């Protein structure tokens, strides 16, 4: 039942070009920094390609009063593993839905060795060694802010950066022996280690030169590849933000299934959980001014110039008034989790780096998330103080080994933007999952889409006189909501 | 059954003096920085006072070949709550047992208000307002290195610093309303907030001036007090290290029972777990070059001058040889949890900030723990590079609310230095606890001492031809071993 998803024909600006795509490309493609120039402007508003919306449907999806739920529909193509997806636009906070989504099966083609590249150039374009590679499945949500450009671009490119990072590792990941600590000059091919060019040295993974040699797992290589791919994505947005009109930034949550394991990478306040036999397994944590307070305060303390004399690295429970100088006030610094009293000094009258609570917590009075892609031009209002580098592009990656447990068709991985989690907690999501799944046959491929739709509808609520309301009459989410429901033991998996 | 422990008569060097002691002191004592001058040199080697060892017993305790287990014995005084304690010296790695322990019941006397202090001085010594205060129970282990001075001093003083930090909070902690965000000038007494001296302002906890005002719990005030007490302790060691002969440093693990809650503060690689109804609840985590890698790398990146051109902030799985320049090697930086390959550059030939694995992991090739007290003079071998501030004195504090669960006499909190945990894991400790406790009557006050002794004996092993061996013939711990076993629902608790 696996349907191929669109061939990932976009090329990376990184210069190495070919290798990514659901189908092995029919002809070798050259590198170059031309991705931006050849593809339509990345900032153009769109919805995920897999929804295949007609212009009329796109118009409906963009209607803030109807807030129609969008899903891939029967009769159109189905997502890998019969993944469920649903989304809905916000209640009017921005013109367009600033969430974006991507679902791909990506072929990672092993990078040709330098010698092969040389002979390829000399011989007129034929790549050496066939089309060796590995596939990964990929699902990702991007929750944009201050414009849709960064989220659109990230949804089109992040998986290609992951692919690019993995290309050097194809052979190493397929070799059951531990990854080599050191590779020879200018090649990622471990077979080259003992070649003549390497001055006849013994490969270090065969005969360790040092007793103190740390074992590195295949898994940690994949984690490193994903971490660096987020950085590459962020760098690309930085490079192309002017030419491609990429204002704003986005949170990014990606699930990569590779060789039996799920790698869930999160940078921002989206969230992923696994529901397995009714048990909830968190697969991410949120990165907000509150959860990252100590990292931010530590950076501010060590690099006070980044605060532009406007902010103090200390946290206070509220703003201090000048007339309170000399009194004692509760504070905490980068070393503290508790609070203590300190005598208020002149410097404490500056605005606190971290301020506010819960969803209202802000870093530098500007932004409510502390990890994500983009935002290179984001500054504190009417100042020249940049939010980067306090805002980091690096994700936390959690690993789930699918082979360690026998999964049933009701076990799922749920990815959602904060529009979901703000009003529906883990337990409520798990309850909806179980409720909906039991009303469909286990082998009905539509059941995961039904779950995703139900999660979105219940978090959006129904439009009443006093706005969007949930069944319990509480306020529904006025934010964009996007949800993937990925079956872990459903029909067609692992194919 | 509660026995009073020794009155904490030592005074703090901080200058505020009186207020700490199991018994309210009979007469007011003046402040001053004289603690060091009046008490015997803190660095003098000793064993915990509660062991009440005779000179002959002290000699035996110091014998590396016998390694006799020491415990408070029946007929001598019993520890609060019938706490079990046992210790054993190392197998010869240092002349003395470098672990230290402390167990106290501390009275925190409310600090007199400035006006009371004024009238007290004028009137000739009588403190105003009686002897208002609160008690806390305190158990702590200190695992010294490079000398016993820091551990001895910390075992004699840390609880006094905690007491000193809490003195300002006595009234606030006893008041069920939320702690005031701001206190008036030069007083910690919330009753003073609306006094005439305060220009008639409304107290801010009655009428919040700002909507954005963060709620701070009583619990987080206690956490903050403990965190700052560790800093005060570290500062005192720094000030007195020359005059008091305090070489080296120590890990510190302290459990404070205050108003129904346990606060477990850990700085180093000691460890605390609760065993409740057979379930293991970790109450601390270890701070080592491996667990704190990212914090250390982040600091090194931002303050490269602290590395003295000798170290690189990057981590590599092994040392790099100069001839490997230009090859690709696995590395990770402060942002990464995974590993990736990078081309080796000149700068990568420096020694890695973090090096080695497990118990052999070292920071700057010098020290295997990254939190603790002391070590102000510790430098990288034959260099002028200080280990501080990479080594931090701040603990992580975890809270366990004793009132949330009905505890039985077999539920315990176990504190142990790494001598215990290096050879006996959580599950094995829990098994020993259950095995020993079931062989004694629930109301036998000796049973927790028996557990502590058994834990120490099983981790030390038995001296055979091939050294100290466990029952399974594996190597026993050659380190100093110290263990507290604190009953959570035993006889005499909460009194």
GROMACS .gro file of N, CA, C and O in nm, chain B residues 145 157 195 249 421:
model
   20
  640UNK      N    1   3.862   1.482   4.815
  640UNK     CA    2   3.972   1.439   4.728
  640UNK      C    3   4.089   1.535   4.747
  640UNK      O    4   4.070   1.651   4.782
  652UNK      N    5   3.027   2.271   5.875
  652UNK     CA    6   2.969   2.402   5.853
  652UNK      C    7   2.851   2.412   5.757
  652UNK      O    8   2.777   2.510   5.765
  690UNK      N    9   0.503   4.940   5.727
  690UNK     CA   10   0.537   5.029   5.838
  690UNK      C   11   0.556   5.172   5.790
  690UNK      O   12   0.562   5.199   5.670
  744UNK      N   13   3.920   1.930   4.771
  744UNK     CA   14   3.779   1.964   4.762
  744UNK      C   15   3.696   1.842   4.798
  744UNK      O   16   3.750   1.741   4.842
  916UNK      N   17   2.808   0.317   4.514
  916UNK     CA   18   2.737   0.302   4.386
  916UNK      C   19   2.824   0.249   4.274
  916UNK      O   20   2.773   0.198   4.174
   0.00000   0.00000   0.00000
